[in-house]
Short mmCIF file of C-alpha atoms and ligand atoms in Angstrom, two decimals:
data_model
loop_
_atom_site.label_atom_id
_atom_site.label_comp_id
_atom_site.label_asym_id
_atom_site.label_seq_id
_atom_site.Cartn_x
_atom_site.Cartn_y
_atom_site.Cartn_z
CA MET B 1411 -57.84 1.59 62.52
CA LYS B 1412 -61.79 1.53 61.75
CA THR B 1413 -64.31 0.18 64.24
CA VAL B 1414 -67.52 -1.68 63.20
CA LEU B 1415 -70.20 -2.05 65.79
CA ILE B 1416 -72.36 -5.07 65.43
CA LEU B 1417 -75.58 -5.25 67.66
CA GLY B 1418 -76.75 -8.61 68.39
CA ALA B 1419 -75.03 -12.05 68.29
CA GLY B 1420 -77.75 -13.83 66.63
CA ILE B 1421 -77.73 -15.43 63.12
CA GLY B 1422 -77.32 -12.28 61.13
CA GLY B 1423 -74.73 -10.67 63.95
CA ILE B 1424 -72.45 -13.79 63.97
CA GLU B 1425 -72.41 -14.01 60.17
CA ILE B 1426 -71.32 -10.15 59.57
CA ALA B 1427 -68.74 -10.45 62.41
CA ARG B 1428 -67.11 -13.45 60.86
CA GLU B 1429 -67.19 -12.12 57.37
CA LEU B 1430 -65.78 -9.04 58.36
CA SER B 1431 -63.00 -10.56 60.11
CA ILE B 1432 -62.01 -12.87 57.44
CA ASN B 1433 -62.31 -10.36 54.67
CA SER B 1434 -60.39 -7.73 56.52
CA GLY B 1435 -57.28 -9.65 56.77
CA ASN B 1436 -57.59 -10.04 60.63
CA GLU B 1437 -55.37 -12.71 61.91
CA ASP B 1438 -54.24 -13.66 65.22
CA ASN B 1439 -52.37 -10.78 66.70
CA ILE B 1440 -52.81 -8.84 63.35
CA HIS B 1441 -55.90 -6.72 63.63
CA LEU B 1442 -56.79 -4.41 60.80
CA LEU B 1443 -60.28 -3.92 61.65
CA LYS B 1444 -61.77 -3.55 65.22
CA ILE B 1445 -65.13 -5.33 65.35
CA ILE B 1446 -67.28 -5.16 68.54
CA VAL B 1447 -70.27 -7.57 69.14
CA PHE B 1448 -72.75 -6.45 71.63
CA GLU B 1449 -75.00 -9.40 73.04
CA LYS B 1450 -77.19 -9.48 76.24
CA GLU B 1451 -77.47 -13.46 76.27
CA GLU B 1452 -74.70 -16.03 77.37
CA GLN B 1453 -75.90 -18.35 74.61
CA SER B 1454 -76.47 -17.95 70.76
CA VAL B 1455 -79.35 -20.36 70.02
CA PHE B 1456 -79.75 -22.00 66.39
CA SER B 1457 -83.58 -21.12 66.29
CA PRO B 1458 -84.11 -23.43 63.06
CA SER B 1459 -83.49 -26.46 65.34
CA LEU B 1460 -85.99 -25.49 68.04
CA PRO B 1461 -88.92 -27.56 66.34
CA TRP B 1462 -86.57 -30.62 66.65
CA LEU B 1463 -86.18 -29.76 70.20
CA MET B 1464 -89.96 -29.96 70.71
CA VAL B 1465 -90.22 -33.38 69.76
CA GLY B 1466 -87.08 -34.79 71.44
CA LYS B 1467 -84.71 -35.08 68.18
CA ARG B 1468 -82.24 -32.60 70.01
CA LYS B 1469 -81.38 -31.84 73.52
CA SER B 1470 -81.01 -28.04 74.27
CA ASP B 1471 -77.10 -28.04 74.69
CA GLN B 1472 -76.95 -29.34 71.16
CA ILE B 1473 -78.42 -26.30 69.66
CA TYR B 1474 -76.58 -23.42 71.46
CA LYS B 1475 -73.17 -22.31 72.02
CA SER B 1476 -71.61 -19.74 74.17
CA THR B 1477 -71.36 -16.11 72.73
CA LYS B 1478 -68.02 -15.86 74.45
CA ASN B 1479 -66.79 -18.58 71.77
CA ILE B 1480 -67.39 -16.85 68.56
CA GLU B 1481 -64.63 -17.74 66.20
CA ALA B 1482 -63.11 -14.55 64.67
CA SER B 1483 -59.85 -12.79 64.80
CA GLY B 1484 -59.95 -9.20 66.04
CA LEU B 1485 -63.28 -9.61 67.59
CA GLU B 1486 -64.57 -8.31 71.13
CA VAL B 1487 -67.91 -9.38 72.51
CA VAL B 1488 -69.38 -7.02 74.93
CA LYS B 1489 -71.77 -8.79 77.10
CA GLY B 1490 -74.88 -6.82 78.38
CA GLU B 1491 -78.17 -5.22 77.31
CA ILE B 1492 -77.81 -2.37 74.99
CA GLU B 1493 -79.42 0.71 76.59
CA ILE B 1494 -78.94 3.26 74.01
CA VAL B 1495 -78.62 3.24 69.96
CA ASP B 1496 -77.42 6.61 68.56
CA PRO B 1497 -77.26 6.34 64.82
CA GLU B 1498 -76.34 9.86 64.16
CA ASN B 1499 -73.16 9.38 66.21
CA ILE B 1500 -72.67 5.64 65.30
CA SER B 1501 -72.63 4.69 69.09
CA VAL B 1502 -74.26 2.36 71.44
CA THR B 1503 -74.41 2.72 75.38
CA VAL B 1504 -74.08 -0.63 77.28
CA LYS B 1505 -74.07 -0.47 81.06
CA ASP B 1506 -73.65 3.40 81.00
CA GLU B 1507 -70.49 3.14 78.88
CA GLU B 1508 -70.68 4.39 75.28
CA TYR B 1509 -68.84 2.83 72.48
CA LYS B 1510 -68.21 4.70 69.34
CA GLY B 1511 -67.67 3.13 65.61
CA ASP B 1512 -67.26 4.12 62.25
CA TYR B 1513 -69.79 1.86 60.95
CA MET B 1514 -72.82 0.09 62.67
CA VAL B 1515 -74.75 -2.90 61.83
CA VAL B 1516 -78.13 -3.59 63.83
CA SER B 1517 -79.20 -7.22 63.94
CA LEU B 1518 -81.10 -7.43 67.18
CA GLY B 1519 -83.90 -9.55 65.88
CA VAL B 1520 -87.25 -9.54 67.47
CA GLU B 1521 -88.56 -8.90 71.09
CA GLN B 1522 -91.06 -11.78 71.99
CA GLN B 1523 -93.98 -11.13 74.28
CA ALA B 1524 -96.46 -13.61 75.55
CA LYS B 1525 -99.92 -12.06 75.92
CA TYR B 1526 -103.00 -13.45 77.29
CA LYS B 1527 -100.80 -15.29 79.84
CA LEU B 1528 -100.02 -17.70 77.36
CA ASP B 1529 -96.84 -18.68 78.86
CA GLU B 1530 -98.74 -19.78 82.13
CA TYR B 1531 -100.89 -22.25 79.90
CA GLY B 1532 -98.66 -23.37 77.14
CA TYR B 1533 -95.12 -23.16 75.88
CA ASN B 1534 -93.44 -20.69 73.70
CA PHE B 1535 -91.50 -22.91 71.29
CA PHE B 1536 -89.78 -19.87 69.74
CA GLN B 1537 -87.44 -20.09 72.70
CA LEU B 1538 -85.25 -22.74 74.18
CA LYS B 1539 -86.98 -23.00 77.52
CA GLY B 1540 -90.46 -23.31 75.77
CA ALA B 1541 -89.42 -25.84 73.23
CA GLU B 1542 -87.83 -27.91 76.02
CA GLY B 1543 -91.00 -27.52 78.20
CA PHE B 1544 -93.20 -28.72 75.42
CA TYR B 1545 -91.09 -31.79 74.94
CA ALA B 1546 -91.30 -32.75 78.67
CA GLU B 1547 -95.03 -32.69 78.50
CA LEU B 1548 -95.39 -34.38 74.98
CA GLU B 1549 -93.35 -37.23 76.55
CA ARG B 1550 -95.97 -37.79 79.01
CA PHE B 1551 -98.94 -37.25 76.68
CA THR B 1552 -101.23 -40.19 76.25
CA GLY B 1553 -103.93 -38.71 73.99
CA GLY B 1554 -106.18 -35.67 73.62
CA LYS B 1555 -105.99 -32.07 71.89
CA ILE B 1556 -102.69 -30.51 70.93
CA ALA B 1557 -103.05 -27.04 69.67
CA VAL B 1558 -100.40 -24.99 67.82
CA LEU B 1559 -101.21 -21.32 68.07
CA ILE B 1560 -99.79 -18.44 66.07
CA ALA B 1561 -100.67 -15.47 68.39
CA SER B 1562 -100.16 -12.55 66.16
CA LEU B 1563 -98.61 -11.34 62.88
CA PRO B 1564 -95.98 -10.89 61.88
CA TYR B 1565 -93.63 -13.53 63.15
CA LYS B 1566 -90.42 -14.75 62.16
CA SER B 1567 -90.01 -18.21 60.25
CA PRO B 1568 -93.55 -18.22 58.79
CA ALA B 1569 -93.20 -21.96 58.07
CA ALA B 1570 -92.07 -22.94 61.88
CA PRO B 1571 -95.53 -23.53 63.37
CA TYR B 1572 -96.43 -25.69 60.22
CA GLU B 1573 -93.21 -27.67 60.53
CA ALA B 1574 -93.78 -27.91 64.37
CA ALA B 1575 -97.41 -29.33 63.77
CA MET B 1576 -96.00 -31.95 61.29
CA LEU B 1577 -93.34 -33.08 63.63
CA ILE B 1578 -95.54 -33.43 66.43
CA GLN B 1579 -97.92 -35.42 64.17
CA ASP B 1580 -95.04 -37.66 63.19
CA TYR B 1581 -94.03 -38.28 66.89
CA ILE B 1582 -97.85 -38.81 67.78
CA SER B 1583 -98.04 -41.41 65.04
CA ASN B 1584 -94.84 -43.18 66.14
CA LYS B 1585 -96.24 -43.42 69.53
CA GLY B 1586 -99.14 -45.20 68.30
CA LEU B 1587 -101.51 -42.18 69.59
CA SER B 1588 -102.98 -41.02 66.49
CA ASN B 1589 -106.34 -42.35 66.97
CA LYS B 1590 -106.52 -40.62 70.48
CA THR B 1591 -105.03 -37.28 69.37
CA GLU B 1592 -106.27 -34.17 67.48
CA ILE B 1593 -103.79 -31.67 66.43
CA SER B 1594 -105.06 -28.17 65.46
CA ILE B 1595 -103.36 -24.97 64.23
CA TYR B 1596 -105.03 -21.72 64.83
CA THR B 1597 -103.77 -18.55 63.02
CA PRO B 1598 -104.92 -15.04 62.14
CA GLU B 1599 -103.44 -15.70 58.50
CA LYS B 1600 -106.10 -16.41 55.88
CA GLU B 1601 -103.93 -19.19 54.39
CA PRO B 1602 -100.60 -20.84 55.33
CA MET B 1603 -97.58 -18.67 54.49
CA GLU B 1604 -99.86 -16.68 52.29
CA PHE B 1605 -97.10 -14.02 51.37
CA ALA B 1606 -95.70 -17.10 49.26
CA GLY B 1607 -98.32 -17.18 46.70
CA GLU B 1608 -101.60 -19.26 46.14
CA GLU B 1609 -99.85 -22.25 44.74
CA ALA B 1610 -97.29 -22.81 47.68
CA SER B 1611 -99.86 -22.03 50.22
CA SER B 1612 -102.39 -24.49 48.84
CA GLU B 1613 -99.74 -27.09 48.54
CA LEU B 1614 -98.90 -26.67 52.17
CA LYS B 1615 -102.39 -26.80 53.36
CA SER B 1616 -103.17 -29.98 51.55
CA LEU B 1617 -100.16 -31.58 53.22
CA LEU B 1618 -101.50 -30.73 56.58
CA MET B 1619 -104.86 -32.32 55.67
CA LYS B 1620 -103.34 -35.28 54.61
CA LYS B 1621 -101.59 -35.69 57.84
CA GLY B 1622 -104.93 -35.10 59.57
CA ILE B 1623 -103.84 -31.68 61.09
CA LYS B 1624 -106.75 -29.52 61.43
CA TYR B 1625 -106.44 -25.89 60.36
CA PHE B 1626 -108.30 -23.02 61.52
CA SER B 1627 -107.45 -19.89 59.52
CA SER B 1628 -108.49 -16.30 60.22
CA HIS B 1629 -108.40 -17.00 63.80
CA GLN B 1630 -107.24 -14.15 66.09
CA ILE B 1631 -106.86 -15.18 69.93
CA THR B 1632 -108.56 -12.67 72.03
CA SER B 1633 -108.25 -14.59 75.43
CA ALA B 1634 -107.02 -17.76 77.03
CA THR B 1635 -107.69 -20.01 80.10
CA LYS B 1636 -105.80 -22.94 81.58
CA ASN B 1637 -107.52 -25.35 78.82
CA SER B 1638 -109.10 -23.11 76.30
CA LEU B 1639 -108.51 -20.39 73.55
CA GLU B 1640 -110.79 -17.86 72.62
CA PHE B 1641 -110.80 -16.20 69.27
CA ASP B 1642 -112.33 -13.14 67.52
CA ASP B 1643 -115.17 -15.46 66.38
CA PHE B 1644 -116.17 -15.76 70.01
CA GLU B 1645 -115.93 -19.42 69.90
CA ASN B 1646 -113.87 -21.47 72.31
CA TYR B 1647 -111.44 -24.03 71.59
CA SER B 1648 -110.19 -26.57 74.26
CA PHE B 1649 -106.74 -28.12 74.32
CA ASP B 1650 -104.65 -30.39 76.63
CA LEU B 1651 -101.08 -29.31 75.28
CA LEU B 1652 -100.53 -25.84 73.82
CA ALA B 1653 -97.41 -24.74 71.66
CA PHE B 1654 -97.55 -21.11 70.79
CA THR B 1655 -95.66 -18.35 68.88
CA PRO B 1656 -95.64 -15.11 70.95
CA GLU B 1657 -96.28 -11.53 69.66
CA HIS B 1658 -93.35 -10.11 67.90
CA LEU B 1659 -92.28 -6.48 68.52
CA SER B 1660 -89.21 -4.59 67.43
CA PRO B 1661 -86.74 -4.38 70.38
CA ALA B 1662 -87.59 -1.70 72.85
CA VAL B 1663 -84.16 -0.02 72.54
CA ILE B 1664 -84.87 0.49 68.79
CA ARG B 1665 -88.49 1.52 69.24
CA LYS B 1666 -87.22 4.35 71.43
CA SER B 1667 -84.29 5.24 69.08
CA ASN B 1668 -84.56 7.50 65.70
CA LEU B 1669 -83.79 4.31 63.92
CA ALA B 1670 -87.49 3.18 64.28
CA GLY B 1671 -89.69 3.55 61.29
CA LYS B 1672 -93.52 4.08 61.65
CA SER B 1673 -94.05 0.29 62.38
CA GLY B 1674 -91.41 0.23 65.00
CA TRP B 1675 -89.15 -1.94 62.76
CA ILE B 1676 -86.17 -0.34 60.94
CA GLU B 1677 -86.62 0.52 57.34
CA VAL B 1678 -83.64 0.22 55.04
CA ASP B 1679 -82.54 0.52 51.33
CA GLU B 1680 -83.93 -2.81 49.97
CA LEU B 1681 -80.51 -3.34 47.95
CA ASN B 1682 -77.68 -2.45 50.20
CA MET B 1683 -79.54 -2.52 53.68
CA GLU B 1684 -78.24 1.05 54.45
CA THR B 1685 -80.63 2.94 56.89
CA ALA B 1686 -81.39 6.62 56.63
CA TYR B 1687 -78.14 7.29 58.34
CA PRO B 1688 -74.99 6.98 56.32
CA ASN B 1689 -72.97 3.80 57.40
CA VAL B 1690 -75.54 2.54 59.81
CA TYR B 1691 -77.10 -0.64 58.43
CA ALA B 1692 -79.77 -3.10 59.57
CA ILE B 1693 -80.15 -6.72 58.76
CA GLY B 1694 -82.26 -9.58 59.57
CA ASP B 1695 -85.60 -9.85 61.56
CA ILE B 1696 -85.47 -6.15 62.88
CA VAL B 1697 -85.87 -4.94 59.32
CA ASP B 1698 -89.20 -4.24 57.58
CA LEU B 1699 -88.76 -4.66 53.96
CA THR B 1700 -91.96 -3.94 52.02
CA LEU B 1701 -92.23 -5.84 48.75
CA GLU B 1702 -94.00 -4.57 45.47
CA SER B 1703 -97.04 -6.80 46.47
CA GLY B 1704 -97.36 -4.62 49.85
CA THR B 1705 -96.41 -7.58 52.03
CA SER B 1706 -93.16 -7.73 53.82
CA LEU B 1707 -90.11 -10.00 53.28
CA PRO B 1708 -90.54 -12.97 55.75
CA LYS B 1709 -88.19 -12.91 58.75
CA LEU B 1710 -85.83 -15.73 57.89
CA GLY B 1711 -82.26 -16.57 58.88
CA ILE B 1712 -81.39 -17.39 55.33
CA PHE B 1713 -81.92 -13.60 54.49
CA ALA B 1714 -80.22 -12.32 57.73
CA ARG B 1715 -77.08 -14.39 56.58
CA SER B 1716 -77.21 -13.30 52.97
CA GLN B 1717 -77.77 -9.60 54.05
CA ALA B 1718 -74.92 -9.98 56.34
CA LYS B 1719 -72.57 -11.13 53.39
CA ILE B 1720 -73.75 -8.09 51.43
CA VAL B 1721 -73.18 -5.45 54.00
CA ALA B 1722 -69.73 -7.02 55.16
CA HIS B 1723 -68.48 -6.85 51.43
CA ASN B 1724 -69.50 -3.36 50.99
CA ILE B 1725 -68.37 -2.29 54.34
CA GLY B 1726 -64.81 -3.56 53.11
CA ARG B 1727 -65.24 -1.55 49.82
CA LYS B 1728 -65.90 1.63 51.52
CA ILE B 1729 -63.10 1.06 53.87
CA GLY B 1730 -60.87 0.73 50.88
CA ASN B 1731 -62.61 3.97 49.32
CA LYS B 1732 -64.38 1.91 46.84
CA GLU B 1733 -68.08 2.03 45.62
CA SER B 1734 -70.33 -0.59 47.26
CA ASN B 1735 -70.97 -3.27 44.51
CA LYS B 1736 -73.10 -5.96 45.80
CA THR B 1737 -76.73 -6.05 46.34
CA PHE B 1738 -79.32 -8.18 48.09
CA ASN B 1739 -81.62 -10.10 45.83
CA ALA B 1740 -84.10 -11.59 48.45
CA GLU B 1741 -83.51 -15.18 47.02
CA GLY B 1742 -82.81 -18.18 49.05
CA GLU B 1743 -83.55 -21.73 49.84
CA TYR B 1744 -84.86 -23.23 53.14
CA PHE B 1745 -86.26 -26.58 54.47
CA ILE B 1746 -89.60 -27.17 56.24
CA GLU B 1747 -89.50 -30.46 58.24
CA SER B 1748 -92.54 -32.63 57.38
CA GLY B 1749 -92.04 -35.79 59.55
CA GLU B 1750 -91.02 -39.19 58.38
CA GLY B 1751 -87.29 -37.93 58.05
CA LYS B 1752 -88.30 -35.75 55.21
CA ALA B 1753 -88.23 -31.90 54.54
CA ILE B 1754 -90.00 -29.63 51.89
CA PRO B 1755 -87.32 -27.61 49.93
CA ALA B 1756 -88.71 -24.31 49.73
CA LYS B 1757 -87.13 -21.69 47.05
CA GLY B 1758 -88.02 -18.25 47.73
CA HIS B 1759 -87.54 -15.17 45.26
CA PHE B 1760 -89.23 -12.15 46.60
CA TYR B 1761 -88.02 -9.42 44.55
CA THR B 1762 -90.07 -10.77 41.58
CA SER B 1763 -93.31 -9.09 40.18
CA SER B 1764 -94.98 -12.68 39.98
CA ASN B 1765 -97.32 -13.29 42.78
CA GLU B 1766 -95.88 -16.91 43.33
CA LYS B 1767 -92.81 -16.06 45.48
CA VAL B 1768 -92.01 -19.55 46.81
CA ASP B 1769 -91.78 -22.68 45.02
CA LEU B 1770 -92.46 -25.70 47.19
CA LYS B 1771 -91.01 -29.01 46.25
CA THR B 1772 -92.35 -32.54 47.28
CA PRO B 1773 -91.03 -33.52 50.84
CA ASP B 1774 -87.78 -35.73 50.60
CA HIS B 1775 -85.04 -37.00 52.62
CA TRP B 1776 -82.48 -34.95 50.78
CA GLY B 1777 -84.09 -31.75 52.20
CA HIS B 1778 -84.02 -33.19 55.59
CA ILE B 1779 -80.19 -33.83 55.19
CA LYS B 1780 -79.60 -30.36 53.99
CA LYS B 1781 -81.50 -28.88 56.99
CA TRP B 1782 -79.35 -31.19 59.30
CA TRP B 1783 -76.07 -30.24 57.59
CA SER B 1784 -76.80 -26.43 57.89
CA GLU B 1785 -77.28 -26.89 61.59
CA LYS B 1786 -73.93 -28.83 62.00
CA TYR B 1787 -72.11 -26.62 59.74
CA TRP B 1788 -73.14 -23.38 61.62
CA LEU B 1789 -72.55 -24.85 65.05
CA PHE B 1790 -69.16 -26.17 64.08
CA LYS B 1791 -67.71 -23.23 61.88
CA ASN B 1792 -68.83 -20.35 64.02
CA PHE B 1793 -67.90 -21.17 67.50
C1 FAD P 118 -88.71 -22.06 65.66
C2 FAD P 118 -87.97 -21.25 64.73
C3 FAD P 118 -87.47 -21.92 63.51
C4 FAD P 118 -86.97 -21.13 62.63
N1 FAD P 118 -86.55 -21.92 61.63
C5 FAD P 118 -85.91 -21.27 60.33
C6 FAD P 118 -85.43 -22.09 59.18
O1 FAD P 118 -85.68 -23.31 58.93
N2 FAD P 118 -84.82 -21.34 58.20
C7 FAD P 118 -84.32 -19.98 58.41
O2 FAD P 118 -83.77 -19.32 57.55
N3 FAD P 118 -84.92 -19.20 59.47
C8 FAD P 118 -85.51 -19.75 60.60
N4 FAD P 118 -85.82 -19.18 61.68
C9 FAD P 118 -85.70 -17.67 61.68
C10 FAD P 118 -84.25 -17.52 62.17
O3 FAD P 118 -83.79 -17.87 63.40
C11 FAD P 118 -84.34 -15.88 62.20
O4 FAD P 118 -84.67 -15.31 60.96
C12 FAD P 118 -82.93 -15.21 62.40
O5 FAD P 118 -82.30 -15.81 63.74
C13 FAD P 118 -82.77 -13.66 62.44
O6 FAD P 118 -81.40 -13.47 62.79
P1 FAD P 118 -81.29 -12.07 63.28
O7 FAD P 118 -79.77 -11.90 63.68
O8 FAD P 118 -82.16 -11.05 62.80
O9 FAD P 118 -81.93 -12.26 64.85
P2 FAD P 118 -81.50 -13.17 66.11
O10 FAD P 118 -80.71 -14.51 65.48
O11 FAD P 118 -82.75 -13.55 66.92
O12 FAD P 118 -80.54 -12.46 66.96
C14 FAD P 118 -80.63 -11.21 67.59
C15 FAD P 118 -79.78 -11.10 68.73
O13 FAD P 118 -79.85 -9.80 69.42
C16 FAD P 118 -79.65 -9.84 70.71
N5 FAD P 118 -80.43 -8.69 71.38
C17 FAD P 118 -81.61 -8.17 71.41
N6 FAD P 118 -81.85 -7.08 72.01
C18 FAD P 118 -80.64 -7.00 72.39
C19 FAD P 118 -80.22 -5.71 73.28
N7 FAD P 118 -81.06 -4.68 73.81
N8 FAD P 118 -78.90 -5.69 73.70
C20 FAD P 118 -78.05 -6.81 73.22
N9 FAD P 118 -78.53 -7.86 72.75
C21 FAD P 118 -79.56 -7.79 72.29
C22 FAD P 118 -80.46 -11.02 71.12
O14 FAD P 118 -80.20 -11.83 72.40
C23 FAD P 118 -80.14 -12.12 69.92
O15 FAD P 118 -78.96 -12.79 70.30
C24 FAD P 118 -86.40 -19.94 62.84
C25 FAD P 118 -86.94 -19.22 63.78
C26 FAD P 118 -87.73 -20.03 64.80
C27 FAD P 118 -87.89 -19.26 66.19
#
């Protein structure tokens, strides 16, 4: 029996574990493929719902499930921090025990670091605790300055800070605090979601302006104090409440392995996600896929999932001694919450030579419903 090692039980890891289990013919008590998932956390959080948690539209226990309960036949979950990844031998080490496989799929996401003591002065809303803590303060907020800070590039889900700012604005407006509140976004980017193309970027910017959200582009943070942020223009900006995205690094276990490319992230074949090591794949946020334009494929759950489907299918073909025949096309749709129960449908197609990589539609209720459904479906079908 072949064994597949899956590193990480986040969005990419769960999707591939389930696809492999379903397509291998595994059933209760009939296991044709051994699937071992390695995960260090007890909980698997559905991150696209974190912006809702920030504004009280979710409670934390509504957006995570126990990694022990992943619903897939023939699946073993090994709980613990992966200490060594050895792509030559297709093996990993957890708590000094080595596990060997025939195939390996790395989906370890990103490592988050709060520099400049930001976690003392504000809330990292890219994590459950931070999003929860932000809402506890927002509930007590009676007016003042709210800052949404993008601490460094690249970061996953490049629409999330904009989504967060628009949801906060909606909350503030519903509480009747708009005339006493200033919401500002600070970012090192030149334009919002600049990788998306000029049109999408300027549409998003005008929506922020219309909502009265201030936008400070090309602002790289250099230091922070309890109530102020300093940027590379040497200006100080004060705040009363801060939500931030942390610095994103490739996980340490990968940086010290042979899988890390020059940037620390994993480089793969852009069509089949195989690394330089045969039968070793990487998917999701941990991958650095450089596009023709020189920018990188944005780190999004929709891509982690479509890559997982492709890799699961191709591993199945290989096990049956058939050629891999599915390729990743870097296309997908996601939804950016914009307040008032609406979301912006955003269709991305990143392997096109056109500079316009994302089409943004006008915010609508249907987009919001689709986002709501994707959360419910994910949490229901996988656990
Ligand atoms: C606020 C926010 C909003 C978002 N909104 C959207 C959205 O609307 N649409 C969308 O498509 N995407 C969205 N995303 C992005 C999406 O969540 C990620 O792209 C997706 O989770 C990537 O999947 P992954 O499997 O690569 O990584 P992850 O889901 O992060 O999973 C990685 C897993 O690896 C585990 N791990 C790491 N290191 C180790 C180790 N050494 N040992 C054992 N386990 C380890 C981690 O604990 C984690 O469970 C959002 C993200 C955030 C933060």
